[in-house]
Tab-separated table of C-alpha atoms in Angstrom:
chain	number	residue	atom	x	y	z
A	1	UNK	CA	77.440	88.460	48.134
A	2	UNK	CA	80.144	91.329	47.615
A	3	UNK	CA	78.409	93.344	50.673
A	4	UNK	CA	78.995	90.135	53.213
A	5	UNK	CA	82.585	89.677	51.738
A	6	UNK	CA	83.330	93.445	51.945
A	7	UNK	CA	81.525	93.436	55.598
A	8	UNK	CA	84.027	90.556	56.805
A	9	UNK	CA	86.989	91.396	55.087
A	10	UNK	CA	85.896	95.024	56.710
A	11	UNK	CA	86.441	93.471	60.078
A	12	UNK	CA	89.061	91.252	60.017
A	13	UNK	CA	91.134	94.491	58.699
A	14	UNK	CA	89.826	96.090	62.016
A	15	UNK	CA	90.571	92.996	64.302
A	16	UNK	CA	94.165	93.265	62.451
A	17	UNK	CA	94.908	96.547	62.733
A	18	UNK	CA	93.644	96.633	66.646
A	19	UNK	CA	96.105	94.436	67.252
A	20	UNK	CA	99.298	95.078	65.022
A	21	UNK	CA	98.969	98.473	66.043
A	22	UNK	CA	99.197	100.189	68.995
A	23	UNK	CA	95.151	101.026	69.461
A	24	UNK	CA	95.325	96.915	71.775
A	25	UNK	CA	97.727	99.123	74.355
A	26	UNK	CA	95.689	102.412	74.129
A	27	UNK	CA	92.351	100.501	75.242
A	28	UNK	CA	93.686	98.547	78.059
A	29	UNK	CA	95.429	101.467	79.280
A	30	UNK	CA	92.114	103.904	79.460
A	31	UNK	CA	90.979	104.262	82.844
A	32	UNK	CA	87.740	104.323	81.496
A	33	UNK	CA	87.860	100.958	79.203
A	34	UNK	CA	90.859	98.446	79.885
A	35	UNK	CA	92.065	99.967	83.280
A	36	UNK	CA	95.733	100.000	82.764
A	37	UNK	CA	96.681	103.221	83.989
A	38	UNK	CA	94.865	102.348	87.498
A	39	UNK	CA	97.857	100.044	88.029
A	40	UNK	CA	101.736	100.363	88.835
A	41	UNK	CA	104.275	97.671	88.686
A	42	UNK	CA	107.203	98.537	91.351
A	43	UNK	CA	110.141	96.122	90.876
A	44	UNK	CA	112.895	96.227	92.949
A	45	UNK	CA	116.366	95.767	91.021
A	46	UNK	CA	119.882	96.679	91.968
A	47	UNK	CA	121.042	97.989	88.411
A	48	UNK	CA	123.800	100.368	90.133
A	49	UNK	CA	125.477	97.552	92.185
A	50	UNK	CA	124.818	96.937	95.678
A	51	UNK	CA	126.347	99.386	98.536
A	52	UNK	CA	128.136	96.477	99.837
A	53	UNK	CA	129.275	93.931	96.921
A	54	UNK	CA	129.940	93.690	93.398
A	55	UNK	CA	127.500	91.807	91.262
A	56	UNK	CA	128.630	89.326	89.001
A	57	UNK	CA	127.398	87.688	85.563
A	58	UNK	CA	124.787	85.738	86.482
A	59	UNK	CA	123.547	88.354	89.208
A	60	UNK	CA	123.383	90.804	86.013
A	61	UNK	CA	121.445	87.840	83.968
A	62	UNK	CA	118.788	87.383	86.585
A	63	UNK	CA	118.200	91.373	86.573
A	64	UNK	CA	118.480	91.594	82.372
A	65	UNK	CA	115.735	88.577	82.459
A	66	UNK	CA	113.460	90.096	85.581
A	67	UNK	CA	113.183	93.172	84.320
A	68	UNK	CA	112.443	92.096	80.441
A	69	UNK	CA	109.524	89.782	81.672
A	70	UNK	CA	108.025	92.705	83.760
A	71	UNK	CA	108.726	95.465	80.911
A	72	UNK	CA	106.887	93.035	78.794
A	73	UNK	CA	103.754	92.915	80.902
A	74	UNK	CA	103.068	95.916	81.598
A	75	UNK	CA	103.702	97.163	78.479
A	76	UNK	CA	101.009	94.417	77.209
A	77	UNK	CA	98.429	95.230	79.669
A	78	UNK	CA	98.741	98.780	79.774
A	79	UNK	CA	100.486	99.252	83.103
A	80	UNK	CA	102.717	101.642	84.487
A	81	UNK	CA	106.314	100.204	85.574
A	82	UNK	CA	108.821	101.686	88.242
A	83	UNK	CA	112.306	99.938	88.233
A	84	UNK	CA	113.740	101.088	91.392
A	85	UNK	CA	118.080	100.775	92.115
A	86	UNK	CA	117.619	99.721	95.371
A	87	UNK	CA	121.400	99.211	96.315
A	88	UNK	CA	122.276	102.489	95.372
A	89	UNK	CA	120.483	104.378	97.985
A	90	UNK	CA	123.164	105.002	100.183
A	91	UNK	CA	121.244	107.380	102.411
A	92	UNK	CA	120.007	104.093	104.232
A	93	UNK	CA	123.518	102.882	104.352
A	94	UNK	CA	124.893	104.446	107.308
A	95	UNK	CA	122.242	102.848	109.706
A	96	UNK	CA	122.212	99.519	107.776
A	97	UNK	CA	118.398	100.059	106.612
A	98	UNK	CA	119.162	98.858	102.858
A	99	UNK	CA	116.460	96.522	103.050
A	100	UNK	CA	113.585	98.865	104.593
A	101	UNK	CA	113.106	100.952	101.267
A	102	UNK	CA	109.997	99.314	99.810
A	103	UNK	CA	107.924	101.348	102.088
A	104	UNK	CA	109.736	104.317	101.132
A	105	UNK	CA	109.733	103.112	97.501
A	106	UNK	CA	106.064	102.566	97.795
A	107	UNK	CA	105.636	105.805	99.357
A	108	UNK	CA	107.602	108.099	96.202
A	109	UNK	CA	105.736	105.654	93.439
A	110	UNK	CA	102.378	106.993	94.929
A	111	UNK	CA	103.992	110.554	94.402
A	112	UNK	CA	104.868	109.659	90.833
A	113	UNK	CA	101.719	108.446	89.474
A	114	UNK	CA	98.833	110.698	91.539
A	115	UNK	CA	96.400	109.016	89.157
A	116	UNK	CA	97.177	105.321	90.066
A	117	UNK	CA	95.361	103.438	92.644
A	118	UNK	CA	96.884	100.204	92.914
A	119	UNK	CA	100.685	99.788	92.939
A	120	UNK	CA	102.081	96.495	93.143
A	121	UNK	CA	105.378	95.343	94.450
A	122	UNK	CA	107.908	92.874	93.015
A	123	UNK	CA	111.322	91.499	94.219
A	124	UNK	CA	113.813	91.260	91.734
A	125	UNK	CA	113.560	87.090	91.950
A	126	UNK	CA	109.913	87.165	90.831
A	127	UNK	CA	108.950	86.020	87.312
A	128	UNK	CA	105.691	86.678	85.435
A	129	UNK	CA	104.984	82.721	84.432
A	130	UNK	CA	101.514	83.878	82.737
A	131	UNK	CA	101.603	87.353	80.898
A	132	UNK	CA	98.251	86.566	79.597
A	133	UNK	CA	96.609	86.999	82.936
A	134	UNK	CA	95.768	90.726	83.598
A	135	UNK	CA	95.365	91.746	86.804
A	136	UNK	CA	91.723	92.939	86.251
A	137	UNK	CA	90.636	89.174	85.711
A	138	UNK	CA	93.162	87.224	88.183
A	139	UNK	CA	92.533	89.408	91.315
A	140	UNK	CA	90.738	92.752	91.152
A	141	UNK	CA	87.358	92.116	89.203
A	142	UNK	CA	86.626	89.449	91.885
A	143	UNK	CA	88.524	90.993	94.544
A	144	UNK	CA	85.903	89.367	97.743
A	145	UNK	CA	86.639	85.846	95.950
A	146	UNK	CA	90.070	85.929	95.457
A	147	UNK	CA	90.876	87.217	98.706
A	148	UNK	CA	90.172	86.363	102.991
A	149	UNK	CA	90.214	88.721	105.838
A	150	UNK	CA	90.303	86.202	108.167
A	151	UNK	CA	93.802	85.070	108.990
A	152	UNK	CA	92.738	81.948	110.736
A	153	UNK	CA	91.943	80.536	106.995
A	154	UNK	CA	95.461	80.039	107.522
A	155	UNK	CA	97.681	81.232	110.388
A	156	UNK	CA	101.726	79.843	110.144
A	157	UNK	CA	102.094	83.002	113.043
A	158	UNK	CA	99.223	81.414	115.086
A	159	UNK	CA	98.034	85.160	116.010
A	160	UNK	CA	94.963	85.380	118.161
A	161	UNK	CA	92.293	87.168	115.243
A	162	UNK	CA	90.063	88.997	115.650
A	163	UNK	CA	90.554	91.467	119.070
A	164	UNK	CA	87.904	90.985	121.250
A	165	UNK	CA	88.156	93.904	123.476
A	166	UNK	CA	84.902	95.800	123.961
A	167	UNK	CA	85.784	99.189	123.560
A	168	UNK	CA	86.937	98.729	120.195
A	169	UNK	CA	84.435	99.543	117.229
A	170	UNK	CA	82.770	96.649	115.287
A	171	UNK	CA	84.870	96.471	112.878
A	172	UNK	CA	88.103	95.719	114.514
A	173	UNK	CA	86.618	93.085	116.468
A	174	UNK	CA	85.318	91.170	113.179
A	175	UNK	CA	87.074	88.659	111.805
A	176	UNK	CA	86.816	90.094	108.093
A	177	UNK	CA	86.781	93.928	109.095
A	178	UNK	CA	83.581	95.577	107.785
A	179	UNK	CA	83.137	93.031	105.141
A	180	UNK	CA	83.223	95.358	102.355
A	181	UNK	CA	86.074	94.940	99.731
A	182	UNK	CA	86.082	98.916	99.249
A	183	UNK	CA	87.854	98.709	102.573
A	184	UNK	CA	90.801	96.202	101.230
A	185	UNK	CA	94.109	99.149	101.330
A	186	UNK	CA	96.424	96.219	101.338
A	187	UNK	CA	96.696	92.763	100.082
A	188	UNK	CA	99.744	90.152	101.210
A	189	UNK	CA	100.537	86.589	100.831
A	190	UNK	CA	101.468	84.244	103.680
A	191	UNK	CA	104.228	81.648	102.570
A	192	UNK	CA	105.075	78.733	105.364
A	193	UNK	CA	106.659	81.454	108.213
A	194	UNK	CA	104.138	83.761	107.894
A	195	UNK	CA	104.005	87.560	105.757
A	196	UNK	CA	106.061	87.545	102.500
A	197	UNK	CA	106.326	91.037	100.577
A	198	UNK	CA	108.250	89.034	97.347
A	199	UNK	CA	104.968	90.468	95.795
A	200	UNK	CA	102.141	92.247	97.610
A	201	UNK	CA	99.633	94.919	96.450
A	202	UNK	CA	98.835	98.294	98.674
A	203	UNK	CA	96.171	100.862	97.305
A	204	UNK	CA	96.152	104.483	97.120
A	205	UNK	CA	93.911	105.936	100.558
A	206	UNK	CA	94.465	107.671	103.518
A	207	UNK	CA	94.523	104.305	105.768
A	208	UNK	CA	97.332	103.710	103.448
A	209	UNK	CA	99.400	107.125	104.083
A	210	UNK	CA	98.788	106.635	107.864
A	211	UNK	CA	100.425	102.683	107.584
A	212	UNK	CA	103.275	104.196	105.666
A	213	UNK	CA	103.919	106.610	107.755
A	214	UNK	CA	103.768	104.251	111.011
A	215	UNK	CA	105.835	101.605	109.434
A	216	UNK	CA	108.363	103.547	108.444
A	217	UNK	CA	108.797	105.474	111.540
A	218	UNK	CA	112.246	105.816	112.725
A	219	UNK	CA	111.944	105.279	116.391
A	220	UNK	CA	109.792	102.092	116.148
A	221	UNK	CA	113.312	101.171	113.808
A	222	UNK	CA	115.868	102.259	116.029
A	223	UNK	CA	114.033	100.201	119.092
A	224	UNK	CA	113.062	96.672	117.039
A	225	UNK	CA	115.484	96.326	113.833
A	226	UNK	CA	117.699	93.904	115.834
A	227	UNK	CA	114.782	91.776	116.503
A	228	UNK	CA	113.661	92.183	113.017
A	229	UNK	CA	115.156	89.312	110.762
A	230	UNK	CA	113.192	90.166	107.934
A	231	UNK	CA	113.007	93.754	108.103
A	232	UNK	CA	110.051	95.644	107.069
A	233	UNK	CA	108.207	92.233	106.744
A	234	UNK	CA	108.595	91.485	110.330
A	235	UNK	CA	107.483	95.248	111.182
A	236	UNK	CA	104.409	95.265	109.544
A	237	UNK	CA	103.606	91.083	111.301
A	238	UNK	CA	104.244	92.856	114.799
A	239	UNK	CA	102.087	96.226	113.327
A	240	UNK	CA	99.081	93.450	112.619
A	241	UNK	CA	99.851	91.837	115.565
A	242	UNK	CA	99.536	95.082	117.961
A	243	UNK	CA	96.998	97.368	116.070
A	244	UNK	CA	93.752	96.788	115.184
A	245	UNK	CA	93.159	99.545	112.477
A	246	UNK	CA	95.575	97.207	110.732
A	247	UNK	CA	93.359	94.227	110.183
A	248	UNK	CA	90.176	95.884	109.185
A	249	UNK	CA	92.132	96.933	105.726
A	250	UNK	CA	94.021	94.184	105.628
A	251	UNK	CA	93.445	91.298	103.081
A	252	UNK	CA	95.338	88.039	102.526
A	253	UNK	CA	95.800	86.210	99.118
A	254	UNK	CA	96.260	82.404	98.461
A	255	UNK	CA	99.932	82.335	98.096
A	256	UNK	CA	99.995	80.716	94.792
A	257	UNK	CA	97.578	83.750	93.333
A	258	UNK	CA	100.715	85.895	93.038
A	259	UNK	CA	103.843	84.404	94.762
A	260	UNK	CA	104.060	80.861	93.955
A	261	UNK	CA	107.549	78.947	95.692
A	262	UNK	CA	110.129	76.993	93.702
A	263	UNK	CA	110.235	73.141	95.362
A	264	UNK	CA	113.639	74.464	97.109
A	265	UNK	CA	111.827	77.235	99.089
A	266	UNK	CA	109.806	76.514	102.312
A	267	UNK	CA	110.029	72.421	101.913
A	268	UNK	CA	110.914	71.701	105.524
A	269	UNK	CA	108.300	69.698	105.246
A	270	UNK	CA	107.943	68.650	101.531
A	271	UNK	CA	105.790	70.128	98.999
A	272	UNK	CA	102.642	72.406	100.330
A	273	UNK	CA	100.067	72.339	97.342
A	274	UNK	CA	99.284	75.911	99.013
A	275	UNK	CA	102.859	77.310	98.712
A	276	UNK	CA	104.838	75.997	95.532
A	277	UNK	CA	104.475	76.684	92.024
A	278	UNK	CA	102.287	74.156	90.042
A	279	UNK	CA	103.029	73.480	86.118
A	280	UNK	CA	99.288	71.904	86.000
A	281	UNK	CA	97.499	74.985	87.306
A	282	UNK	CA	99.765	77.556	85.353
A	283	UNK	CA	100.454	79.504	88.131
A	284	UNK	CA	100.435	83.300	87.288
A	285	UNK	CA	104.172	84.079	88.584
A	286	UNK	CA	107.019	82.287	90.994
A	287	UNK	CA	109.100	83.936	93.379
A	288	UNK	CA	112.531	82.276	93.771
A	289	UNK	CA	112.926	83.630	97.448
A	290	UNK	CA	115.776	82.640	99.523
A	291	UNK	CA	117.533	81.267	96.576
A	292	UNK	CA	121.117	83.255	97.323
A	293	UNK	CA	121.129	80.702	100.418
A	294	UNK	CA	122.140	77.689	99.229
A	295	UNK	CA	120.678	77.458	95.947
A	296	UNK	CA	121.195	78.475	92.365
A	297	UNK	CA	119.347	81.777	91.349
A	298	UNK	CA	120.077	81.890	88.184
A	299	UNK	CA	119.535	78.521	87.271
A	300	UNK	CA	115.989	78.878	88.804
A	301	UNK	CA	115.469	82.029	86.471
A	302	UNK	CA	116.348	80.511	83.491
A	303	UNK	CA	114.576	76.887	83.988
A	304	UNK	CA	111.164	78.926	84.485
A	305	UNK	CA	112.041	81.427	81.922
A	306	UNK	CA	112.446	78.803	79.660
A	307	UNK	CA	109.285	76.597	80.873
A	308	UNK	CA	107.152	79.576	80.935
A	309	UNK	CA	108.666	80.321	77.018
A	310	UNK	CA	106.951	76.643	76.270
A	311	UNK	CA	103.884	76.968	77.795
A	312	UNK	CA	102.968	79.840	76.245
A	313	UNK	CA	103.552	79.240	72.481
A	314	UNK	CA	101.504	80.261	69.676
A	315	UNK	CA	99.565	77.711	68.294
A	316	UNK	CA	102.018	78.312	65.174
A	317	UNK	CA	104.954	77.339	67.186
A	318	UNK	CA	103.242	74.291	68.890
A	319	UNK	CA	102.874	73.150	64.950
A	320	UNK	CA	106.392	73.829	64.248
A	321	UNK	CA	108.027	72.024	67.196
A	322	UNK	CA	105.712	68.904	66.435
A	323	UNK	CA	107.403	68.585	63.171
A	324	UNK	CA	110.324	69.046	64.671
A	325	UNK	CA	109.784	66.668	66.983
A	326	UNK	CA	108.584	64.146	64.513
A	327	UNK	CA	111.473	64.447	62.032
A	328	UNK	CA	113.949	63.760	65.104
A	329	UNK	CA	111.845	60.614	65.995
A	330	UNK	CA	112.262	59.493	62.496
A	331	UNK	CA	115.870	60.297	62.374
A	332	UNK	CA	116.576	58.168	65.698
A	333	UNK	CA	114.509	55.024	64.094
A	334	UNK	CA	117.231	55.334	60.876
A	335	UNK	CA	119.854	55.550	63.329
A	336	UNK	CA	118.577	52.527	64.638
């Protein structure tokens, strides 16, 4: 009887102790075990002030909250994370290319950490609605699953997929490339006008160096950027467009998977169960784009902020706010 006592109160000290101390982080960091240090978090913040405006209070509240809720994730899950100042980069300044650095970004992140291979981009407007989802289990340990090649699963640009020239090789003229998720270098959402890079992942290869270097090329810039609403996103749509070698490592993600809209983005045409952000299905994180036209950013940050706060208590704080709840029921009825 004292051995089985000794033997569980044994383990629950080693359950405790994995936990309360920092051994949790160590494991799901190791390449080897968790995987943590395989991944990098780039989030895009403008902590120096921009080039061309002042921010105010609530532009400095939605950074202080962004960058908490990421810090707090990857530091759960064992991930590196890379806050770039994106406003203060005035090289770009003098030839108005402020809002090209993520492939640069990208580019000096991959320089950084030579050991990561997956390195994930966030804008600043993005918020992390379910830190218990790891990246391992929501995307990468069923990559083929969670992911399409083929574009005409859904197509906002219309594009003509795949090529169907002849003397291309067999790959580019597949509709999912060679088939084999090895090949995935980059992985993109499609919102309701086609790419969005609010949150897209890009992996460490030498397809990947090659698309860097091509999409950040400075004459392709100099003869498109006025053409080119949406920047960088709108250079790498006309890259997929124009180049097959593109689509054969290209994959797309179900929208909701990592970039999940606010009702007030993309609702020309009301609510798109593929597109906005579902309470239901705890969708893993939101991205408030387009919110500085027209719309409240802040208030958008803090209303998830706070929903995602309730929807992931403790089962301890579930208890507590039901007695709360009941004593304020019972104080309205006296009232009464």
């Amino acid at each position: 009887m004292k051995l089985r006592f000794l033997l569980v109160f044994g383990l629950l000290l080693l359950v405790l102790l994995f936990y309360v101390t920092p051994l949790h982080r160590i494991y799901r960091r190791t390449g080897v075990l968790g995987g943590g240090s395989k991944f990098v978090v780039i989030l895009g913040a403008n902590q120096g002030g921009g080039v061309m405006e002042w921010k105010g209070p609530r532009e400095w509240a939605i950074e202080r909250d962004s960058i908490r809720n990421k810090r707090k994730y990857a530091k759960k899950w064992g991930y590196d994370l890379e806050i770039v100042d994106m406003s203060t980069k005035k090289r770009y300044a003098h030839e108005w290319r402020e809002s090209w650095e993520k492939v640069d970004t990208v580019r000096n992140c991959m320089r950084k950490y030579p050991k990561a291979e997956w390195f994930w981009w966030l804008d600043l407007n993005t918020f992390i609605m379910e830190p218990s989802y790891s990246l391992q289990n929501h995307i990468f340990n069923h990559l083929g699953s969670n992911t399409y090649r083929d574009i005409n699963d859904y197509n906002p640009l219309n594009l003509s997929h795949p090529f169907k020239e002849p003397y291309l090789d067999e790959a580019s003229r597949s509709a999912v490339g060679d088939g084999n998720d090895g090949s995935i270098d980059l992985i993109i959402p499609q919102d309701c006008g086609g790419f969005n890079l609010g949150s897209f992942f890009v992996r460490r290869s030498a397809w990947t160096d090659r698309l860097l270097d091509i999409w950040w090329d400075p004459v392709q810039y100099e003869q498109k950027h006025m053409e080119w609403e949406h920047k960088e996103q709108d250079a790498l749509e006309f890259l997929y467009t124009n180049q097959p070698w593109i689509r054969s490592h290209t994959a797309f993600i179900p929208q909701r998977k990592i970039n999940s809209f606010p009702a007030g983005a993309c609702n020309d045409h009301g609510e798109d169960a593929r597109i906005h952000y579902s309470e239901k299905e705890r969708d893993f994180i939101v991205n408030m784009a387009g919110c500085e036209w027209g719309r409240d950013c802040w208030g958008e940050m803090y209303n998830f902020r706070e929903l995602s706060n309730r929807l992931n208590r403790t089962r301890w704080e579930k208890f507590k706010d039901w007695i709360s709840n009941k004593f304020k029921s019972l104080r309205k009825k006296k009232d009464k």
